[in-house]
Every structure is written in structure tokens, then in C-alpha cells.
PDB file of C-alpha atoms in Angstrom:
ATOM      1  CA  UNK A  36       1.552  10.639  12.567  1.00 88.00           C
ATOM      2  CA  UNK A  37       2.908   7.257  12.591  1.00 96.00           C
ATOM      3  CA  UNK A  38       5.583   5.942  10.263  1.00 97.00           C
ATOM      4  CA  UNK A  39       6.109   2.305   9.539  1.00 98.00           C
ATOM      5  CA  UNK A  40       9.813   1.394   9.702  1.00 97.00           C
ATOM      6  CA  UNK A  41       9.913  -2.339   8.135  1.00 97.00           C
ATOM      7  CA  UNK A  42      12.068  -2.825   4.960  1.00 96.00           C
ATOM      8  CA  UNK A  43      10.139  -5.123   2.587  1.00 97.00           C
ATOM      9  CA  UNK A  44      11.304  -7.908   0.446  1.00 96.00           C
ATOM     10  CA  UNK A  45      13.040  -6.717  -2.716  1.00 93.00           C
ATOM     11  CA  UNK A  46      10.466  -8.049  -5.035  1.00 93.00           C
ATOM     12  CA  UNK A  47       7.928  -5.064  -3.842  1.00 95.00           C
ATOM     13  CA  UNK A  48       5.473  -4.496  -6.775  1.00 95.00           C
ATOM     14  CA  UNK A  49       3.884  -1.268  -7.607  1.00 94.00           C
ATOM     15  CA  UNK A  50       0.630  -0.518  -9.534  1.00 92.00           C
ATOM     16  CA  UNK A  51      -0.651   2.687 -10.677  1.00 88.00           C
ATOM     17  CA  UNK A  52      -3.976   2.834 -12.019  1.00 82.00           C
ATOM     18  CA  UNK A  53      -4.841   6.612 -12.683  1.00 76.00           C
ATOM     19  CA  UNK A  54      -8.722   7.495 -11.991  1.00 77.00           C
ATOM     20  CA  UNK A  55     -10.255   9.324 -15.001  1.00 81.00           C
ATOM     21  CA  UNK A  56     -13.206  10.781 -16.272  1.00 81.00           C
ATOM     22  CA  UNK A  57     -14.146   9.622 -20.215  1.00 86.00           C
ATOM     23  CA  UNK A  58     -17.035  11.075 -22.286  1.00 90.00           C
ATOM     24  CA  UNK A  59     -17.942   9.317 -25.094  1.00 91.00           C
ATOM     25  CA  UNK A  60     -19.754  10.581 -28.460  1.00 90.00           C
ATOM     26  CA  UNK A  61     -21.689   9.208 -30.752  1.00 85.00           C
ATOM     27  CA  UNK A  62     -19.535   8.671 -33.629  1.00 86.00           C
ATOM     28  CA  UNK A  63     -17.038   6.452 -31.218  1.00 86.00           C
ATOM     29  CA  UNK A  64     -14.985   9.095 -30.414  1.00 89.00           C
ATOM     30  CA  UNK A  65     -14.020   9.674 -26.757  1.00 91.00           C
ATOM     31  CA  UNK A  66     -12.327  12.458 -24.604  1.00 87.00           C
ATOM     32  CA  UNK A  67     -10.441  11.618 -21.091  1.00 83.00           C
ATOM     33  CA  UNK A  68      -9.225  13.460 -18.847  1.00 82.00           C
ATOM     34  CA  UNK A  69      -7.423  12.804 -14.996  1.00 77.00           C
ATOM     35  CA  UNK A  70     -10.022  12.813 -11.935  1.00 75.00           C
ATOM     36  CA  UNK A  71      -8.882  15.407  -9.742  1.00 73.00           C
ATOM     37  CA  UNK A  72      -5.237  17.031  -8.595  1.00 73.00           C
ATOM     38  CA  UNK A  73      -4.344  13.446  -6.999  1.00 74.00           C
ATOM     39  CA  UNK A  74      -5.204  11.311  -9.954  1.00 68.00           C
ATOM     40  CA  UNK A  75      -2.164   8.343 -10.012  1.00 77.00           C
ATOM     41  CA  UNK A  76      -1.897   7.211  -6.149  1.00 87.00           C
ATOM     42  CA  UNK A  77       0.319   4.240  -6.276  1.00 91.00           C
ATOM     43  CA  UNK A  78      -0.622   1.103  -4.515  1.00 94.00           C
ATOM     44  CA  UNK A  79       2.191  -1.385  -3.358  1.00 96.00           C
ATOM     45  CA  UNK A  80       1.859  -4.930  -2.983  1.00 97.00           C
ATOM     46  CA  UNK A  81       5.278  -5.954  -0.073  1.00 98.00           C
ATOM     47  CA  UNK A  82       5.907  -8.945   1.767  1.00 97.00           C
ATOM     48  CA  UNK A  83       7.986  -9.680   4.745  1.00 97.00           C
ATOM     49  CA  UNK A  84       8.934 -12.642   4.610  1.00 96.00           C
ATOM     50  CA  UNK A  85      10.751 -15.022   6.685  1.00 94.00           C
ATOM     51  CA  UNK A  86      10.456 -12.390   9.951  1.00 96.00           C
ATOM     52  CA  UNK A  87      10.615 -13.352  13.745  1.00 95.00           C
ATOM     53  CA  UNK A  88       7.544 -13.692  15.938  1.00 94.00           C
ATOM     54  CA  UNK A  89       8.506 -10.522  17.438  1.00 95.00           C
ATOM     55  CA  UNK A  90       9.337  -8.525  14.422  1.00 96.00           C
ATOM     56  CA  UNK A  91       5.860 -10.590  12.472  1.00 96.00           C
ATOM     57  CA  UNK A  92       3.545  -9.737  15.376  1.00 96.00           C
ATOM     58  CA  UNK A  93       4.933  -5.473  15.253  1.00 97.00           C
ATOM     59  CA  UNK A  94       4.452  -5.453  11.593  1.00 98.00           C
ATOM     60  CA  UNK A  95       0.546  -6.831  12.175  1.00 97.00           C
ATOM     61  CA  UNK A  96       0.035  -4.693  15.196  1.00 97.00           C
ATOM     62  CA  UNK A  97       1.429  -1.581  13.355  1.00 98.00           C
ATOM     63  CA  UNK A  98      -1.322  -2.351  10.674  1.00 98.00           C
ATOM     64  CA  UNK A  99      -4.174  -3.553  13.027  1.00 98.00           C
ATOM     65  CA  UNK A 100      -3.982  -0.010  14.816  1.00 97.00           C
ATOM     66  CA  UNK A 101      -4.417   1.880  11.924  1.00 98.00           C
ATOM     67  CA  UNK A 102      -7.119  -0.058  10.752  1.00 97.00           C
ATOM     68  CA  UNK A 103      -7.225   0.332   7.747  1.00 96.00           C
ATOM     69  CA  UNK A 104      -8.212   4.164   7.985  1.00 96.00           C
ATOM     70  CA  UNK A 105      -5.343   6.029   9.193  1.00 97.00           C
ATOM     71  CA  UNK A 106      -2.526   6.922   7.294  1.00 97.00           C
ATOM     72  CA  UNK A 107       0.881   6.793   8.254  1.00 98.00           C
ATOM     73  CA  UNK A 108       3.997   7.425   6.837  1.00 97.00           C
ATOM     74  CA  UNK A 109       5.797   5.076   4.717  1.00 97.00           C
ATOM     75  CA  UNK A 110       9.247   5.251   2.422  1.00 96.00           C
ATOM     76  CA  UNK A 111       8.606   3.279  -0.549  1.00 95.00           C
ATOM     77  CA  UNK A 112      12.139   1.536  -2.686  1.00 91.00           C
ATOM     78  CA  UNK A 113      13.808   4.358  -4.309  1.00 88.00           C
ATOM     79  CA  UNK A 114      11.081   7.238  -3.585  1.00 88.00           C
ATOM     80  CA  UNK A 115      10.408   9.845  -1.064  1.00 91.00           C
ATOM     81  CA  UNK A 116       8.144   9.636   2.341  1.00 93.00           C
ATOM     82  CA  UNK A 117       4.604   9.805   1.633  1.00 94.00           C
ATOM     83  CA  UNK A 118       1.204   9.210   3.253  1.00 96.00           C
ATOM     84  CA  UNK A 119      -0.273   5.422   2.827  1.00 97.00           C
ATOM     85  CA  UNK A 120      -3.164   3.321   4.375  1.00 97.00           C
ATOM     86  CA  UNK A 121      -3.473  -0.364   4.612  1.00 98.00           C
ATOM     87  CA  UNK A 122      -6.379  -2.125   4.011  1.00 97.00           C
ATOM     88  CA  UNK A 123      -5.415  -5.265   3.613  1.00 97.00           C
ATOM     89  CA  UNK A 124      -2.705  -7.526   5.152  1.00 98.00           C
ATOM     90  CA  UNK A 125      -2.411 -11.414   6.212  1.00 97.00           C
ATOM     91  CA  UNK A 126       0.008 -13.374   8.450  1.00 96.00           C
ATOM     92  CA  UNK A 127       0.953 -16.425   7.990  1.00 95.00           C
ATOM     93  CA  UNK A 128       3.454 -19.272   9.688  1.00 93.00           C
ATOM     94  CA  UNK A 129       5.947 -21.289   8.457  1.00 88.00           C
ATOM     95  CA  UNK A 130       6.986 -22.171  12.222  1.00 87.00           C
ATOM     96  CA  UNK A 131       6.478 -20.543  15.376  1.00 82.00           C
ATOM     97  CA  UNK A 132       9.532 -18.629  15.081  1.00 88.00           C
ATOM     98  CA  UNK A 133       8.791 -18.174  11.210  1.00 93.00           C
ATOM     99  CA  UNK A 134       6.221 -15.532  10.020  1.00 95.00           C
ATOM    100  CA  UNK A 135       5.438 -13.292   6.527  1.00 96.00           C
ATOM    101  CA  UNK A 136       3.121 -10.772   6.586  1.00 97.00           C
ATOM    102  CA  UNK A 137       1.673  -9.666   2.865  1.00 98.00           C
ATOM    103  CA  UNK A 138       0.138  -6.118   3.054  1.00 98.00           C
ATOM    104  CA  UNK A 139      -1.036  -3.678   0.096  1.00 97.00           C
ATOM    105  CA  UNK A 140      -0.552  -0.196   0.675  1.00 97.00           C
ATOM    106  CA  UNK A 141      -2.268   2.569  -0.764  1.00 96.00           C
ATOM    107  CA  UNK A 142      -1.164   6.099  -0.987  1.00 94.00           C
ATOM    108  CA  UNK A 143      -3.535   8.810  -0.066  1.00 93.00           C
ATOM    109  CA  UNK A 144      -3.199  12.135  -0.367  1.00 87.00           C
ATOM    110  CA  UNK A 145      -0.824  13.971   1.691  1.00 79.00           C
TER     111      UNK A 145
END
């Protein structure tokens, strides 16, 4: 399995938006309850900002051969190695010699 290397900018942010089940009754009360063993996968919005072409264009090719499908190995800030797709990044230029690359990972099940 692959494992993406890149160290993103320090103002990483991290979501976590458990999936549950709710029932409701008819006197308003409800019940929840978590969907499934792997209920709260985080999702992590990075940047990388300010990178060279070289290191900009093997951060999008990293990505673009996943596809969006494949996981691969990531270390997020102050947690432990776990599995993660990408489905969405974008590149952009300040110069030639400037790039960022924006990418939200998701983590999947390992």
C-alpha cells in the first residue's frame, strides 16, 4: 500500500461527523444510535502551500494515481498511521516555481 509522505501546513483542520441511525416517535421523542463499528471517520482538510514545481507536481501525482479510490497510508498531526482516500484536491500557481495543492482526506476503514 502506498503512503503519502508530505507534511501539511500547520493550520490542518479536522472534521468528524459521526453517521447515525435516529428513530423518531410520535410524541417527539427520538432514539440514536452510531451506524456501524466505524461510525466517526475523520476527514482532513491540508494544504501545501508555497511548494516547488517538483515537490507540487509529486503531491498531485501521488493523488491522481489513487484516484480517488485507493487508500493509502497517511500520518495525520499528532495521531497514528491510518488508511485515507482522496477525493478531492486542486493545484494552483502563484509562479511557475510556486504551487499549493488543497486536498481533503477521508479515512476509511482499515
Amino acid at each position: 500500500m502506498a503512503t503519502f509522505t508530505w507534511t501539511p501546513d500547520a493550520d490542518a483542520t479536522v472534521t468528524h461527523e459521526p453517521r447515525k441511525r435516529e428513530a423518531k416517535f410520535g410524541d417527539g421523542y427520538s432514539q440514536r444510535a452510531q451506524d456501524g463499528l466505524n461510525a466517526d471517520m475523520a476527514t482532513w482538510s491540508l494544504r501545501f502551500s508555497g511548494r516547488s514545481k517538483a515537490e507540487g507536481e509529486a503531491i498531485d501525482t501521488f493523488l491522481q494515481t489513487q484516484g480517488g479510490v485507493t487508500a493509502f497510508d497517511w500520518t495525520p498531526p499528532g495521531g497514528a498511521a491510518t488508511k485515507w482516500i482522496c477525493p478531492k484536491w486542486s493545484r494552483s500557481y502563484a509562479s511557475y516555481e510556486a504551487q499549493s495543492v488543497s486536498a481533503e482526506f477521508k479515512q476509511v476503514p482499515a
